[in-house]
C-alpha positions as a Python dict, from the first residue, in 0.01 Angstrom:
ca = {
    (1, 'M'): (0, 0, 0),
    (2, 'S'): (-202, 310, 79),
    (3, 'G'): (-39, 552, 316),
    (4, 'Q'): (-374, 649, 464),
    (5, 'T'): (-473, 556, 815),
    (6, 'L'): (-808, 471, 969),
    (7, 'S'): (-993, 794, 1045),
    (8, 'R'): (-1037, 921, 1399),
    (9, 'T'): (-1408, 848, 1366),
    (10, 'G'): (-1335, 490, 1267),
    (11, 'Q'): (-1085, 450, 1550),
    (12, 'S'): (-1328, 577, 1813),
    (13, 'R'): (-1613, 364, 1672),
    (14, 'L'): (-1405, 49, 1699),
    (15, 'Q'): (-1252, 121, 2040),
    (16, 'P'): (-1526, -51, 2241),
    (17, 'F'): (-1483, -367, 2031),
    (18, 'E'): (-1105, -358, 2074),
    (19, 'Q'): (-1127, -315, 2454),
    (20, 'A'): (-1431, -527, 2541),
    (21, 'P'): (-1389, -752, 2847),
    (22, 'R'): (-1533, -1053, 2658),
    (23, 'P'): (-1308, -1297, 2471),
    (24, 'M'): (-1493, -1234, 2146),
    (25, 'V'): (-1722, -961, 2015),
    (26, 'G'): (-1899, -917, 1680),
    (27, 'Y'): (-1881, -607, 1464),
    (28, 'S'): (-2131, -527, 1184),
    (29, 'N'): (-2110, -255, 924),
    (30, 'D'): (-2215, -208, 563),
    (31, 'Y'): (-1993, -27, 313),
    (32, 'Q'): (-2038, 125, -31),
    (33, 'A'): (-1844, -13, -327),
    (34, 'G'): (-1491, 124, -337),
    (35, 'H'): (-1469, 218, 28),
    (36, 'D'): (-1107, 192, 148),
    (37, 'T'): (-1020, 182, 517),
    (38, 'G'): (-663, 293, 463),
    (39, 'L'): (-371, 136, 641),
    (40, 'H'): (-441, 54, 1006),
    (41, 'R'): (-400, -210, 1276),
    (42, 'H'): (-600, -344, 1570),
    (43, 'P'): (-473, -451, 1915),
    (44, 'R'): (-686, -766, 1884),
    (45, 'A'): (-701, -1040, 1624),
    (46, 'Q'): (-986, -1010, 1375),
    (47, 'L'): (-1182, -1250, 1158),
    (48, 'L'): (-1294, -1043, 858),
    (49, 'F'): (-1607, -1186, 696),
    (50, 'A'): (-1867, -1048, 453),
    (51, 'I'): (-2209, -1195, 392),
    (52, 'A'): (-2216, -1000, 62),
    (53, 'G'): (-1943, -840, -148),
    (54, 'V'): (-1573, -913, -179),
    (55, 'L'): (-1300, -784, 51),
    (56, 'R'): (-957, -696, -92),
    (57, 'V'): (-708, -686, 190),
    (58, 'T'): (-350, -563, 160),
    (59, 'T'): (-79, -640, 413),
    (60, 'E'): (290, -568, 394),
    (61, 'A'): (352, -925, 273),
    (62, 'A'): (53, -1019, 58),
    (63, 'L'): (-267, -928, -120),
    (64, 'F'): (-577, -1124, -9),
    (65, 'T'): (-909, -1171, -189),
    (66, 'V'): (-1195, -1264, 46),
    (67, 'P'): (-1523, -1356, -122),
    (68, 'P'): (-1839, -1472, 60),
    (69, 'G'): (-1792, -1818, 201),
    (70, 'T'): (-1444, -1731, 323),
    (71, 'G'): (-1298, -1515, 600),
    (72, 'L'): (-958, -1359, 657),
    (73, 'W'): (-785, -1416, 988),
    (74, 'V'): (-579, -1105, 1073),
    (75, 'P'): (-347, -1138, 1375),
    (76, 'A'): (-334, -865, 1634),
    (77, 'D'): (-131, -556, 1542),
    (78, 'M'): (-90, -655, 1178),
    (79, 'R'): (-95, -349, 949),
    (80, 'H'): (-357, -392, 679),
    (81, 'A'): (-593, -201, 452),
    (82, 'V'): (-935, -319, 333),
    (83, 'R'): (-1099, -213, 5),
    (84, 'M'): (-1459, -306, -71),
    (85, 'D'): (-1510, -472, -409),
    (86, 'G'): (-1881, -398, -462),
    (87, 'A'): (-2120, -313, -178),
    (88, 'V'): (-2008, -507, 127),
    (89, 'Q'): (-2201, -630, 429),
    (90, 'M'): (-1925, -696, 680),
    (91, 'R'): (-1982, -913, 988),
    (92, 'S'): (-1653, -961, 1164),
    (93, 'L'): (-1517, -1072, 1501),
    (94, 'F'): (-1261, -921, 1738),
    (95, 'L'): (-1083, -1175, 1957),
    (96, 'R'): (-898, -1123, 2284),
    (97, 'A'): (-549, -1278, 2305),
    (98, 'D'): (-665, -1594, 2484),
    (99, 'A'): (-940, -1655, 2225),
    (100, 'A'): (-712, -1564, 1936),
    (101, 'A'): (-489, -1859, 2022),
    (102, 'S'): (-744, -2072, 1836),
    (103, 'G'): (-659, -1901, 1506),
    (104, 'P'): (-362, -1920, 1269),
    (105, 'A'): (-33, -1752, 1349),
    (106, 'A'): (-32, -1560, 1022),
    (107, 'A'): (-286, -1381, 804),
    (108, 'T'): (-484, -1665, 640),
    (109, 'V'): (-798, -1703, 431),
    (110, 'I'): (-1018, -1971, 588),
    (111, 'A'): (-1331, -2147, 467),
    (112, 'V'): (-1642, -2028, 654),
    (113, 'S'): (-1878, -2321, 685),
    (114, 'P'): (-2253, -2266, 699),
    (115, 'L'): (-2236, -2335, 1073),
    (116, 'L'): (-1954, -2085, 1130),
    (117, 'R'): (-2142, -1827, 923),
    (118, 'E'): (-2451, -1857, 1147),
    (119, 'L'): (-2236, -1846, 1461),
    (120, 'I'): (-2068, -1528, 1341),
    (121, 'L'): (-2404, -1367, 1273),
    (122, 'T'): (-2524, -1470, 1617),
    (123, 'V'): (-2223, -1313, 1793),
    (124, 'C'): (-2269, -997, 1584),
    (125, 'G'): (-2625, -974, 1712),
    (126, 'E'): (-2508, -958, 2074),
    (127, 'P'): (-2408, -642, 2264),
    (128, 'V'): (-2034, -566, 2305),
    (129, 'V'): (-2055, -675, 2671),
    (130, 'W'): (-2267, -988, 2642),
    (131, 'D'): (-2394, -1194, 2929),
    (132, 'S'): (-2102, -1414, 3026),
    (133, 'R'): (-2335, -1657, 3206),
    (134, 'G'): (-2584, -1682, 2920),
    (135, 'P'): (-2598, -1924, 2627),
    (136, 'I'): (-2388, -1690, 2407),
    (137, 'R'): (-2081, -1813, 2591),
    (138, 'L'): (-2144, -2158, 2437),
    (139, 'V'): (-2180, -1998, 2091),
    (140, 'A'): (-1845, -1821, 2142),
    (141, 'A'): (-1679, -2149, 2241),
    (142, 'L'): (-1820, -2318, 1928),
    (143, 'V'): (-1691, -2033, 1712),
    (144, 'L'): (-1339, -2100, 1840),
    (145, 'H'): (-1383, -2472, 1768),
    (146, 'E'): (-1495, -2399, 1412),
    (147, 'I'): (-1204, -2160, 1354),
    (148, 'R'): (-955, -2423, 1472),
    (149, 'R'): (-1092, -2683, 1233),
    (150, 'A'): (-1152, -2455, 935),
    (151, 'G'): (-975, -2535, 608),
    (152, 'T'): (-757, -2273, 438),
    (153, 'R'): (-808, -2130, 88),
    (154, 'P'): (-533, -2026, -156),
    (155, 'L'): (-656, -1674, -203),
    (156, 'S'): (-343, -1468, -144),
    (157, 'L'): (-72, -1326, -363),
    (158, 'P'): (275, -1247, -236),
    (159, 'A'): (329, -870, -253),
    (160, 'C'): (562, -723, -512),
    (161, 'R'): (762, -450, -334),
    (162, 'D'): (1036, -370, -584),
    (163, 'P'): (905, -75, -795),
    (164, 'R'): (985, -255, -1122),
    (165, 'L'): (801, -563, -1013),
    (166, 'A'): (516, -359, -869),
    (167, 'R'): (453, -201, -1209),
    (168, 'V'): (408, -545, -1367),
    (169, 'A'): (181, -656, -1076),
    (170, 'T'): (-34, -345, -1107),
    (171, 'A'): (-84, -398, -1480),
    (172, 'L'): (-178, -764, -1427),
    (173, 'I'): (-419, -689, -1144),
    (174, 'A'): (-590, -430, -1362),
    (175, 'D'): (-623, -683, -1646),
    (176, 'P'): (-569, -1049, -1545),
    (177, 'A'): (-640, -1155, -1905),
    (178, 'D'): (-332, -970, -2032),
    (179, 'A'): (-140, -1241, -2216),
    (180, 'R'): (196, -1070, -2244),
    (181, 'D'): (497, -1263, -2120),
    (182, 'L'): (793, -1108, -1939),
    (183, 'D'): (932, -985, -2270),
    (184, 'G'): (615, -783, -2315),
    (185, 'Y'): (642, -636, -1966),
    (186, 'A'): (1011, -541, -1976),
    (187, 'T'): (935, -190, -2106),
    (188, 'V'): (655, -138, -1855),
    (189, 'A'): (885, -242, -1568),
    (190, 'G'): (1198, -67, -1688),
    (191, 'A'): (1397, -385, -1635),
    (192, 'S'): (1532, -674, -1837),
    (193, 'V'): (1349, -1006, -1865),
    (194, 'R'): (1625, -1176, -1666),
    (195, 'T'): (1597, -918, -1385),
    (196, 'L'): (1219, -950, -1370),
    (197, 'A'): (1237, -1331, -1357),
    (198, 'R'): (1490, -1310, -1074),
    (199, 'L'): (1281, -1056, -883),
    (200, 'F'): (967, -1268, -904),
    (201, 'R'): (1155, -1564, -757),
    (202, 'S'): (1332, -1370, -486),
    (203, 'E'): (1035, -1154, -371),
    (204, 'T'): (737, -1387, -414),
    (205, 'G'): (886, -1740, -414),
    (206, 'M'): (704, -1796, -743),
    (207, 'S'): (784, -1773, -1110),
    (208, 'F'): (608, -1506, -1312),
    (209, 'Q'): (384, -1775, -1464),
    (210, 'Q'): (293, -1916, -1122),
    (211, 'W'): (219, -1570, -981),
    (212, 'R'): (-3, -1479, -1278),
    (213, 'R'): (-191, -1812, -1254),
    (214, 'Q'): (-252, -1751, -885),
    (215, 'L'): (-380, -1402, -958),
    (216, 'R'): (-614, -1536, -1225),
    (217, 'M'): (-754, -1801, -993),
    (218, 'T'): (-813, -1561, -702),
    (219, 'E'): (-983, -1317, -942),
    (220, 'A'): (-1189, -1604, -1085),
    (221, 'L'): (-1321, -1714, -748),
    (222, 'A'): (-1406, -1357, -648),
    (223, 'R'): (-1611, -1311, -967),
    (224, 'I'): (-1778, -1655, -942),
    (225, 'A'): (-1876, -1569, -582),
    (226, 'Q'): (-2040, -1249, -710),
    (227, 'G'): (-2257, -1453, -950),
    (228, 'V'): (-2071, -1388, -1278),
    (229, 'P'): (-2123, -1680, -1522),
    (230, 'P'): (-1819, -1909, -1559),
    (231, 'A'): (-1787, -1843, -1934),
    (232, 'R'): (-1755, -1470, -1869),
    (233, 'V'): (-1514, -1528, -1583),
    (234, 'A'): (-1297, -1751, -1799),
    (235, 'A'): (-1258, -1482, -2058),
    (236, 'A'): (-1202, -1208, -1797),
    (237, 'V'): (-907, -1391, -1644),
    (238, 'G'): (-740, -1496, -1968),
    (239, 'Y'): (-867, -1844, -2057),
    (240, 'A'): (-953, -1905, -2420),
    (241, 'S'): (-1183, -2199, -2340),
    (242, 'V'): (-1424, -2276, -2057),
    (243, 'P'): (-1295, -2638, -2020),
    (244, 'A'): (-937, -2517, -1970),
    (245, 'F'): (-1059, -2265, -1715),
    (246, 'G'): (-1265, -2530, -1538),
    (247, 'A'): (-962, -2765, -1518),
    (248, 'A'): (-741, -2495, -1369),
    (249, 'F'): (-1013, -2394, -1120),
    (250, 'R'): (-1063, -2758, -1005),
    (251, 'E'): (-689, -2801, -963),
    (252, 'T'): (-665, -2491, -748),
    (253, 'F'): (-982, -2510, -539),
    (254, 'G'): (-1084, -2876, -561),
    (255, 'T'): (-1427, -2792, -695),
    (256, 'T'): (-1588, -2672, -1016),
    (257, 'P'): (-1684, -2313, -1094),
    (258, 'A'): (-2049, -2417, -1091),
    (259, 'M'): (-2022, -2566, -745),
    (260, 'A'): (-1844, -2253, -616),
    (261, 'A'): (-2115, -2021, -750),
    (262, 'P'): (-2365, -1879, -495),
    (263, 'K'): (-2680, -2082, -463),
    (264, 'R'): (-2999, -1919, -584),
}
C-alpha cells in the first residue's frame, strides 16, 4: 500500500463534509486517470461511488475494484487509498455514526440500484448543511433504506502482505492473463512452490488458483463496465474461449457479460 497520505489541501476540502451536522452529506469531484489519493482515513463512514470510471481501493486487508453500478462501503476510520482507473466522476456520501449503522460492519462492495444511484446524485446536489425540515430528509432516509437492502458483489481480493506472495500478486495484477502456475512463479517470488501454496492459504484463505480466478473476474467486470467487448475482455483476463469466459462470469456474478455491459 502506498505510504502517501491525503494532502493538506484534500484534508481541508473534506473537513466540512466530515464534520457536517447532518446525518448524511454528498461529495462530488472529478478526477483524472491515474489520480491516487494516497493512504488516508475519514472520521465518518463513506459510500464511494462513481458515475463514470473505475475505482481501485486498497485497504490493509484487501484490494477492491469498484466499477459503475457498484459502490464501496468504507467504515469510519478505515485506512484506505483510492486510485482512479480512467477518468472518474465520483459522487460519494459521508455518513454520521447514527446513519452509518445502516451499512455493513466491514468494507464491502454493494450493488447500486438505479434508484440508489439517483438518490446519491440528489444528496450530492444539496448543500453540506441541507434543510433538515425539507424534503431532502426523506431522500436521506430512503438512501439508508436502500443501503440496508443492497446486495453485495464479490469484487475484492484478499491482500498479499508477505513480500514473496506480494511479488506474485503484483505480476498477476499487471497481467491477469499470465498462465504460469506456481512453478512458474517460484523464481519471481524467491520461494518454493510448497511455500507459496502455504502462504496463499494462510494469508488469503484461498488457493493460488482461486485467488487468480477471483482476480480475473474482478478485472473482467471492471473492463466490461468500461464498455470493452466481451471477446477482448476474455483474452485480456486469460480465457482461451468466449464461452468458457461467459460461464465463469455467470458463475461469479449471476449474469452474462452482455447483461453487465453499460447500456447505450
